[in-house]
Amino acid sequence: MSSWGNKVKISIFGESHGPAIGVVLDGIEPGIRLDMDELLLNMGRRAPGKDKAATPRKEADMPNILSGVLDGVTTGAPICCVIENTNTRSGDYGNILSKPRPGHADYTGFMRYNGFNDIRGGGHFSGRLTAPLVFAGSVCRQALKLQGFKIASHIYSVNTVQDKPFDPISIDDSLIERLNQKSFPLIDEAVENEMRSVIESARLSQDSVGGIIECCATGVKAGLGSPMFEGAENVISSVMFGVPAVKGLEFGAGFDITKMHGSQSNDPFKYENGKVVTTSNNNGGIIGGITTGMPIILRAAIKPTASISQQQSTVDLQTKENTTLVVKGRHDPCIVSRASVVIESALALALINL
Ligand SMILES: Cc1cc2nc3c(=O)[nH]c(=O)nc-3n(C[C@H](O)[C@H](O)[C@H](O)COP(=O)(O)O)c2cc1C
């Protein structure tokens, strides 16, 4: 279902080409003054039509807050936010009603909902449904900031082009603030042109590319998370895999930890200014499902956009024949840049629950 959370709950509703999408966010403390500029900046980082690396569909993504906020301050009541869909072109989807797009959720959605799911623009499976997630995550983020938590992400890679990784031990506030402003966030901005040209050449050949988003949280208290099934990794993963196009997740050194010896992968402890820290952070700030107090570091694998306009093989579910499909509509040649703030928002939602 599209409802999630224990202490702070979200329920996301809507379809890409319906009248609106939105979220009900319940459990936020009263008395938090929302920084609307920061919230709109986050919405803008995800919104379509802002960057040539992304879809040309333009949407203002202006959140209309219907409840739970009075004079800019949270009341403690459920916060309901609605975002209008204004730039729909459902005619583009006529040819996929019976011909599922390879890599998208048309076929699985058809099987799950007996063909009753709204297929226009991907319906409830659309990346557009991450706009309300960014709204909810941004509110959570502001609540977390009051407790010293900070979250940032960058484009770790697009296809085979790589940015520099986060320093897993110490991430400067100045870097976090710089990344938080960007719609194409990079630690090493010298790689931007190369990344953009990989995306552009995919677009020109009616293709798409994927990549990896690296996300961090600093100021995290030690001791959050409850094993076995409500550990920090479990809770974070549960929200992350709600983000469409996420196909893998790793924490700390991730899969590379398997190439190390224990003498290298263990994170040795030491006291620093009276606080227990570790001198490496291969576990990504989580051990035994419980936060260590070191930065949480994770990487989310984002697949290449499914909807490409090259001719592809598919089936016709009505005639039960093999056929081909040319996908119309406006699609991101690369989802990674727009998804970065979505991954940050998913982490915020997980952390506020932890
Ligand atoms: C911000 C964002 C934008 C997206 N835009 C598109 C798009 O334009 N075209 C597309 O085919 N998929 C897009 N997706 C991904 C699909 O929604 C997703 O691949 C699909 O629902 C299948 O789910 P899965 O990839 O998680 O298995 C986007 C995802 C995100 C997070």
mmCIF file of C-alpha atoms in Angstrom, residues 39-339:
data_model
loop_
_atom_site.group_PDB
_atom_site.id
_atom_site.type_symbol
_atom_site.label_atom_id
_atom_site.label_comp_id
_atom_site.label_asym_id
_atom_site.label_seq_id
_atom_site.Cartn_x
_atom_site.Cartn_y
_atom_site.Cartn_z
ATOM 1 C CA LEU A 39 10.472 23.376 1.093
ATOM 2 C CA LEU A 40 9.826 24.909 -2.337
ATOM 3 C CA LEU A 41 13.525 24.618 -3.200
ATOM 4 C CA ASN A 42 13.284 20.873 -2.544
ATOM 5 C CA MET A 43 10.078 20.572 -4.583
ATOM 6 C CA GLY A 44 11.809 22.472 -7.405
ATOM 7 C CA ARG A 45 14.836 20.144 -7.384
ATOM 8 C CA ARG A 46 12.494 17.250 -8.184
ATOM 9 C CA ALA A 47 10.008 19.068 -10.418
ATOM 10 C CA PRO A 48 9.990 18.242 -14.129
ATOM 11 C CA GLY A 49 10.846 20.680 -16.878
ATOM 12 C CA LYS A 50 13.594 22.523 -14.982
ATOM 13 C CA ASP A 51 16.696 20.800 -16.342
ATOM 14 C CA LYS A 52 17.531 19.657 -19.873
ATOM 15 C CA ALA A 53 18.761 16.334 -18.470
ATOM 16 C CA ALA A 54 15.178 15.574 -17.424
ATOM 17 C CA THR A 55 11.665 15.308 -18.888
ATOM 18 C CA PRO A 56 10.259 18.327 -20.758
ATOM 19 C CA ARG A 57 6.875 17.895 -18.992
ATOM 20 C CA LYS A 58 6.499 21.138 -17.013
ATOM 21 C CA GLU A 59 4.667 21.148 -13.674
ATOM 22 C CA ALA A 60 4.761 23.927 -11.074
ATOM 23 C CA ASP A 61 4.514 21.351 -8.256
ATOM 24 C CA MET A 62 3.132 24.006 -5.933
ATOM 25 C CA PRO A 63 2.055 22.314 -2.679
ATOM 26 C CA ASN A 64 -1.371 23.392 -1.482
ATOM 27 C CA ILE A 65 -1.432 22.752 2.271
ATOM 28 C CA LEU A 66 -5.007 22.065 3.346
ATOM 29 C CA SER A 67 -4.543 21.240 7.018
ATOM 30 C CA GLY A 68 -2.122 20.859 9.922
ATOM 31 C CA VAL A 69 -0.259 24.154 9.398
ATOM 32 C CA LEU A 70 -1.519 27.488 10.758
ATOM 33 C CA ASP A 71 0.294 30.756 10.055
ATOM 34 C CA GLY A 72 3.277 28.726 8.824
ATOM 35 C CA VAL A 73 3.539 26.651 12.028
ATOM 36 C CA THR A 74 2.616 22.964 12.412
ATOM 37 C CA THR A 75 -0.405 22.382 14.654
ATOM 38 C CA GLY A 76 0.174 18.678 15.390
ATOM 39 C CA ALA A 77 -2.910 17.696 13.335
ATOM 40 C CA PRO A 78 -2.495 15.669 10.123
ATOM 41 C CA ILE A 79 -0.868 17.759 7.395
ATOM 42 C CA CYS A 80 -2.649 17.317 4.074
ATOM 43 C CA CYS A 81 -0.918 18.599 0.971
ATOM 44 C CA VAL A 82 -2.329 18.514 -2.553
ATOM 45 C CA ILE A 83 -0.361 19.123 -5.749
ATOM 46 C CA GLU A 84 -2.311 19.745 -8.933
ATOM 47 C CA ASN A 85 -1.541 17.936 -12.183
ATOM 48 C CA THR A 86 -1.718 20.626 -14.813
ATOM 49 C CA ASN A 87 0.389 19.421 -17.735
ATOM 50 C CA THR A 88 -1.065 16.038 -18.663
ATOM 51 C CA ARG A 89 -1.146 14.614 -22.201
ATOM 52 C CA SER A 90 -2.967 11.329 -21.771
ATOM 53 C CA GLY A 91 -3.261 10.823 -25.534
ATOM 54 C CA ASP A 92 0.413 9.817 -25.483
ATOM 55 C CA TYR A 93 -0.565 6.653 -23.595
ATOM 56 C CA GLY A 94 -3.235 5.342 -25.970
ATOM 57 C CA ASN A 95 -0.862 2.793 -27.503
ATOM 58 C CA ILE A 96 0.199 1.224 -24.196
ATOM 59 C CA LEU A 97 -3.309 0.364 -22.975
ATOM 60 C CA SER A 98 -2.872 -3.196 -24.152
ATOM 61 C CA LYS A 99 0.878 -3.134 -24.934
ATOM 62 C CA PRO A 100 2.905 -2.903 -21.721
ATOM 63 C CA ARG A 101 6.106 -0.853 -21.786
ATOM 64 C CA PRO A 102 9.122 -3.088 -21.098
ATOM 65 C CA GLY A 103 10.717 -2.089 -17.783
ATOM 66 C CA HIS A 104 7.716 -0.076 -16.568
ATOM 67 C CA ALA A 105 4.943 -1.273 -14.254
ATOM 68 C CA ASP A 106 2.241 -1.513 -16.969
ATOM 69 C CA TYR A 107 2.322 -5.314 -17.122
ATOM 70 C CA THR A 108 2.759 -5.989 -13.404
ATOM 71 C CA GLY A 109 0.115 -3.353 -12.585
ATOM 72 C CA PHE A 110 -2.275 -5.008 -15.068
ATOM 73 C CA MET A 111 -1.715 -8.406 -13.410
ATOM 74 C CA ARG A 112 -2.040 -7.036 -9.866
ATOM 75 C CA TYR A 113 -5.140 -4.908 -10.473
ATOM 76 C CA ASN A 114 -6.838 -7.041 -13.139
ATOM 77 C CA GLY A 115 -6.428 -4.274 -15.713
ATOM 78 C CA PHE A 116 -8.322 -1.690 -13.634
ATOM 79 C CA ASN A 117 -5.240 0.398 -12.820
ATOM 80 C CA ASP A 118 -4.989 3.879 -14.364
ATOM 81 C CA ILE A 119 -2.239 3.455 -16.911
ATOM 82 C CA ARG A 120 -2.089 7.111 -18.105
ATOM 83 C CA GLY A 121 1.354 8.501 -17.417
ATOM 84 C CA GLY A 122 2.183 5.431 -15.334
ATOM 85 C CA GLY A 123 -0.801 6.132 -13.026
ATOM 86 C CA HIS A 124 0.069 5.560 -9.371
ATOM 87 C CA PHE A 125 3.426 4.009 -10.416
ATOM 88 C CA SER A 126 4.608 7.288 -11.929
ATOM 89 C CA GLY A 127 7.728 9.074 -10.717
ATOM 90 C CA ARG A 128 5.341 12.013 -10.267
ATOM 91 C CA LEU A 129 4.133 10.376 -7.043
ATOM 92 C CA THR A 130 7.495 11.268 -5.541
ATOM 93 C CA ALA A 131 6.436 14.963 -5.403
ATOM 94 C CA PRO A 132 4.252 14.363 -2.313
ATOM 95 C CA LEU A 133 7.059 12.222 -0.880
ATOM 96 C CA VAL A 134 9.423 15.188 -1.245
ATOM 97 C CA PHE A 135 6.854 17.438 0.447
ATOM 98 C CA ALA A 136 6.494 15.037 3.405
ATOM 99 C CA GLY A 137 10.248 14.385 3.565
ATOM 100 C CA SER A 138 10.962 18.114 3.565
ATOM 101 C CA VAL A 139 8.684 18.674 6.562
ATOM 102 C CA CYS A 140 10.349 15.736 8.366
ATOM 103 C CA ARG A 141 13.748 17.146 7.453
ATOM 104 C CA GLN A 142 12.939 20.480 9.055
ATOM 105 C CA ALA A 143 11.786 18.714 12.231
ATOM 106 C CA LEU A 144 14.991 16.637 12.226
ATOM 107 C CA LYS A 145 17.160 19.707 11.664
ATOM 108 C CA LEU A 146 15.935 21.102 14.999
ATOM 109 C CA GLN A 147 17.553 18.017 16.577
ATOM 110 C CA GLY A 148 20.833 18.497 14.697
ATOM 111 C CA PHE A 149 20.268 16.012 11.836
ATOM 112 C CA LYS A 150 21.397 17.100 8.364
ATOM 113 C CA ILE A 151 20.812 15.257 5.089
ATOM 114 C CA ALA A 152 22.411 15.641 1.656
ATOM 115 C CA SER A 153 23.032 13.647 -1.491
ATOM 116 C CA HIS A 154 24.975 13.850 -4.706
ATOM 117 C CA ILE A 155 25.049 12.113 -8.053
ATOM 118 C CA TYR A 156 27.648 9.446 -7.320
ATOM 119 C CA SER A 157 27.561 8.220 -10.914
ATOM 120 C CA VAL A 158 25.693 8.417 -14.198
ATOM 121 C CA ASN A 159 26.297 5.318 -16.279
ATOM 122 C CA THR A 160 30.099 4.921 -15.915
ATOM 123 C CA VAL A 161 30.959 8.556 -15.092
ATOM 124 C CA GLN A 162 31.749 8.987 -11.378
ATOM 125 C CA ASP A 163 31.748 11.845 -8.892
ATOM 126 C CA LYS A 164 33.993 11.777 -5.794
ATOM 127 C CA PRO A 165 32.437 9.905 -2.839
ATOM 128 C CA PHE A 166 31.514 11.453 0.528
ATOM 129 C CA ASP A 167 34.223 11.333 3.189
ATOM 130 C CA PRO A 168 32.455 8.717 5.354
ATOM 131 C CA ILE A 169 34.018 10.019 8.583
ATOM 132 C CA SER A 170 33.388 13.702 8.345
ATOM 133 C CA ILE A 171 31.074 15.637 6.039
ATOM 134 C CA ASP A 172 31.296 19.419 6.264
ATOM 135 C CA ASP A 173 28.153 21.466 6.837
ATOM 136 C CA SER A 174 29.308 23.731 4.002
ATOM 137 C CA LEU A 175 29.275 20.778 1.543
ATOM 138 C CA ILE A 176 25.807 19.725 2.777
ATOM 139 C CA GLU A 177 24.489 23.264 2.295
ATOM 140 C CA ARG A 178 25.999 23.548 -1.206
ATOM 141 C CA LEU A 179 24.555 20.189 -2.333
ATOM 142 C CA ASN A 180 21.150 21.042 -0.863
ATOM 143 C CA GLN A 181 20.864 24.009 -3.238
ATOM 144 C CA LYS A 182 21.553 22.045 -6.433
ATOM 145 C CA SER A 183 19.321 20.273 -8.918
ATOM 146 C CA PHE A 184 22.402 18.474 -10.315
ATOM 147 C CA PRO A 185 24.345 17.971 -7.058
ATOM 148 C CA LEU A 186 27.992 16.970 -7.383
ATOM 149 C CA ILE A 187 30.915 16.967 -4.965
ATOM 150 C CA ASP A 188 33.359 17.418 -7.861
ATOM 151 C CA GLU A 189 31.619 19.782 -10.255
ATOM 152 C CA ALA A 190 34.339 19.145 -12.856
ATOM 153 C CA VAL A 191 32.513 15.922 -13.855
ATOM 154 C CA GLU A 192 29.217 17.692 -14.637
ATOM 155 C CA ASN A 193 29.890 18.223 -18.356
ATOM 156 C CA GLU A 194 30.888 14.606 -18.892
ATOM 157 C CA MET A 195 27.792 13.356 -17.048
ATOM 158 C CA ARG A 196 25.532 15.681 -18.983
ATOM 159 C CA SER A 197 26.999 14.599 -22.310
ATOM 160 C CA VAL A 198 26.375 10.920 -21.470
ATOM 161 C CA ILE A 199 22.734 11.829 -20.721
ATOM 162 C CA GLU A 200 22.437 13.961 -23.853
ATOM 163 C CA SER A 201 23.819 11.264 -26.132
ATOM 164 C CA ALA A 202 21.375 8.753 -24.598
ATOM 165 C CA ARG A 203 18.537 11.213 -25.301
ATOM 166 C CA LEU A 204 19.673 11.730 -28.882
ATOM 167 C CA SER A 205 19.707 8.001 -29.512
ATOM 168 C CA GLN A 206 16.186 7.690 -27.992
ATOM 169 C CA ASP A 207 17.701 5.817 -25.071
ATOM 170 C CA SER A 208 18.197 6.385 -21.331
ATOM 171 C CA VAL A 209 20.867 5.943 -18.644
ATOM 172 C CA GLY A 210 20.834 5.191 -14.933
ATOM 173 C CA GLY A 211 23.177 5.930 -12.082
ATOM 174 C CA ILE A 212 23.806 5.933 -8.363
ATOM 175 C CA ILE A 213 22.799 8.495 -5.723
ATOM 176 C CA GLU A 214 24.929 8.660 -2.597
ATOM 177 C CA CYS A 215 23.078 10.073 0.393
ATOM 178 C CA CYS A 216 24.257 10.925 3.898
ATOM 179 C CA ALA A 217 22.834 11.993 7.230
ATOM 180 C CA THR A 218 25.025 13.721 9.805
ATOM 181 C CA GLY A 219 24.325 14.672 13.412
ATOM 182 C CA VAL A 220 22.665 11.274 13.879
ATOM 183 C CA LYS A 221 22.440 10.160 17.499
ATOM 184 C CA ALA A 222 23.907 6.755 18.405
ATOM 185 C CA GLY A 223 21.358 4.133 19.451
ATOM 186 C CA LEU A 224 18.500 4.485 16.933
ATOM 187 C CA GLY A 225 16.943 1.299 15.524
ATOM 188 C CA SER A 226 15.501 -1.941 16.889
ATOM 189 C CA PRO A 227 16.686 -5.262 15.540
ATOM 190 C CA MET A 228 15.762 -7.672 14.127
ATOM 191 C CA PHE A 229 13.176 -6.144 11.803
ATOM 192 C CA GLU A 230 13.024 -2.491 12.756
ATOM 193 C CA GLY A 231 16.722 -1.851 12.492
ATOM 194 C CA ALA A 232 17.918 1.350 10.858
ATOM 195 C CA GLU A 233 18.816 -0.501 7.632
ATOM 196 C CA ASN A 234 15.407 -2.209 7.536
ATOM 197 C CA VAL A 235 13.453 1.000 8.073
ATOM 198 C CA ILE A 236 15.524 3.031 5.609
ATOM 199 C CA SER A 237 15.351 0.286 2.937
ATOM 200 C CA SER A 238 11.615 -0.011 3.327
ATOM 201 C CA VAL A 239 11.087 3.630 2.308
ATOM 202 C CA MET A 240 13.879 3.664 -0.301
ATOM 203 C CA PHE A 241 12.343 0.793 -2.252
ATOM 204 C CA GLY A 242 9.094 2.774 -2.336
ATOM 205 C CA VAL A 243 10.894 5.185 -4.668
ATOM 206 C CA PRO A 244 10.238 4.087 -8.243
ATOM 207 C CA ALA A 245 13.352 3.123 -10.243
ATOM 208 C CA VAL A 246 15.418 2.205 -7.139
ATOM 209 C CA LYS A 247 16.842 -1.247 -7.851
ATOM 210 C CA GLY A 248 19.587 -1.571 -5.258
ATOM 211 C CA LEU A 249 20.760 -0.130 -1.984
ATOM 212 C CA GLU A 250 24.018 -0.387 -0.097
ATOM 213 C CA PHE A 251 25.204 1.025 3.217
ATOM 214 C CA GLY A 252 28.764 2.123 3.972
ATOM 215 C CA ALA A 253 31.266 0.130 1.939
ATOM 216 C CA GLY A 254 28.301 -1.928 0.705
ATOM 217 C CA PHE A 255 29.101 -4.811 -1.619
ATOM 218 C CA ASP A 256 32.781 -3.783 -1.662
ATOM 219 C CA ILE A 257 33.059 -4.792 2.023
ATOM 220 C CA THR A 258 33.195 -8.394 0.772
ATOM 221 C CA LYS A 259 36.575 -7.698 -0.830
ATOM 222 C CA MET A 260 38.094 -6.598 2.494
ATOM 223 C CA HIS A 261 39.504 -8.562 5.415
ATOM 224 C CA GLY A 262 37.940 -8.098 8.856
ATOM 225 C CA SER A 263 41.054 -6.179 9.863
ATOM 226 C CA GLN A 264 40.166 -3.627 7.173
ATOM 227 C CA SER A 265 36.364 -3.639 7.348
ATOM 228 C CA ASN A 266 36.021 -3.280 11.144
ATOM 229 C CA ASP A 267 35.577 0.316 12.178
ATOM 230 C CA PRO A 268 37.934 0.855 15.172
ATOM 231 C CA PHE A 269 36.584 2.938 18.072
ATOM 232 C CA LYS A 270 38.229 5.891 19.767
ATOM 233 C CA TYR A 271 37.239 8.729 22.094
ATOM 234 C CA GLU A 272 37.247 12.169 20.516
ATOM 235 C CA ASN A 273 36.314 15.113 22.741
ATOM 236 C CA GLY A 274 34.628 12.665 25.133
ATOM 237 C CA LYS A 275 32.499 11.096 22.371
ATOM 238 C CA VAL A 276 32.896 7.566 20.965
ATOM 239 C CA VAL A 277 33.652 7.730 17.238
ATOM 240 C CA THR A 278 35.059 5.254 14.707
ATOM 241 C CA THR A 279 38.194 5.894 12.650
ATOM 242 C CA SER A 280 36.639 4.374 9.512
ATOM 243 C CA ASN A 281 32.967 4.008 8.572
ATOM 244 C CA ASN A 282 32.656 0.912 6.407
ATOM 245 C CA ASN A 283 29.379 0.058 8.151
ATOM 246 C CA GLY A 284 27.802 3.322 7.010
ATOM 247 C CA GLY A 285 26.881 4.481 10.506
ATOM 248 C CA ILE A 286 24.771 1.409 11.345
ATOM 249 C CA ILE A 287 25.844 -1.739 13.225
ATOM 250 C CA GLY A 288 23.408 -4.387 14.446
ATOM 251 C CA GLY A 289 20.612 -2.319 12.941
ATOM 252 C CA ILE A 290 21.449 0.489 15.403
ATOM 253 C CA THR A 291 23.034 3.836 14.539
ATOM 254 C CA THR A 292 26.644 4.323 15.695
ATOM 255 C CA GLY A 293 26.532 8.129 15.719
ATOM 256 C CA MET A 294 28.796 8.291 12.652
ATOM 257 C CA PRO A 295 27.348 9.640 9.399
ATOM 258 C CA ILE A 296 24.806 7.345 7.761
ATOM 259 C CA ILE A 297 26.043 6.693 4.235
ATOM 260 C CA LEU A 298 23.990 4.878 1.617
ATOM 261 C CA ARG A 299 23.953 4.495 -2.143
ATOM 262 C CA ALA A 300 20.787 3.910 -4.163
ATOM 263 C CA ALA A 301 20.980 2.389 -7.647
ATOM 264 C CA ILE A 302 18.593 4.113 -10.072
ATOM 265 C CA LYS A 303 17.807 2.187 -13.233
ATOM 266 C CA PRO A 304 17.776 3.730 -16.719
ATOM 267 C CA THR A 305 14.363 5.258 -17.493
ATOM 268 C CA ALA A 306 12.092 2.509 -18.769
ATOM 269 C CA SER A 307 10.169 4.666 -21.276
ATOM 270 C CA ILE A 308 12.441 5.045 -24.277
ATOM 271 C CA SER A 309 11.195 5.906 -27.732
ATOM 272 C CA GLN A 310 13.194 3.249 -29.585
ATOM 273 C CA GLN A 311 11.084 0.450 -30.984
ATOM 274 C CA GLN A 312 10.943 -2.418 -28.449
ATOM 275 C CA SER A 313 9.460 -5.892 -28.305
ATOM 276 C CA THR A 314 6.380 -6.370 -26.192
ATOM 277 C CA VAL A 315 3.092 -8.270 -26.179
ATOM 278 C CA ASP A 316 -0.496 -7.318 -26.931
ATOM 279 C CA LEU A 317 -2.497 -8.403 -23.892
ATOM 280 C CA GLN A 318 -5.776 -8.224 -25.833
ATOM 281 C CA THR A 319 -4.842 -10.175 -28.968
ATOM 282 C CA LYS A 320 -2.265 -12.286 -27.035
ATOM 283 C CA GLU A 321 0.283 -11.770 -29.804
ATOM 284 C CA ASN A 322 3.882 -10.694 -29.869
ATOM 285 C CA THR A 323 4.243 -7.144 -31.118
ATOM 286 C CA THR A 324 6.407 -4.018 -30.945
ATOM 287 C CA LEU A 325 5.969 -0.683 -29.220
ATOM 288 C CA VAL A 326 7.225 2.852 -29.692
ATOM 289 C CA VAL A 327 6.693 4.743 -26.417
ATOM 290 C CA LYS A 328 5.371 8.287 -26.838
ATOM 291 C CA GLY A 329 5.157 10.929 -24.126
ATOM 292 C CA ARG A 330 7.757 13.007 -22.329
ATOM 293 C CA HIS A 331 10.281 11.086 -20.301
ATOM 294 C CA ASP A 332 13.538 11.703 -18.464
ATOM 295 C CA PRO A 333 16.561 10.371 -20.381
ATOM 296 C CA CYS A 334 18.049 10.063 -16.872
ATOM 297 C CA ILE A 335 16.099 10.070 -13.607
ATOM 298 C CA VAL A 336 19.113 10.363 -11.320
ATOM 299 C CA SER A 337 19.338 14.144 -10.872
ATOM 300 C CA ARG A 338 15.631 14.566 -10.094
ATOM 301 C CA ALA A 339 15.653 11.526 -7.801
#
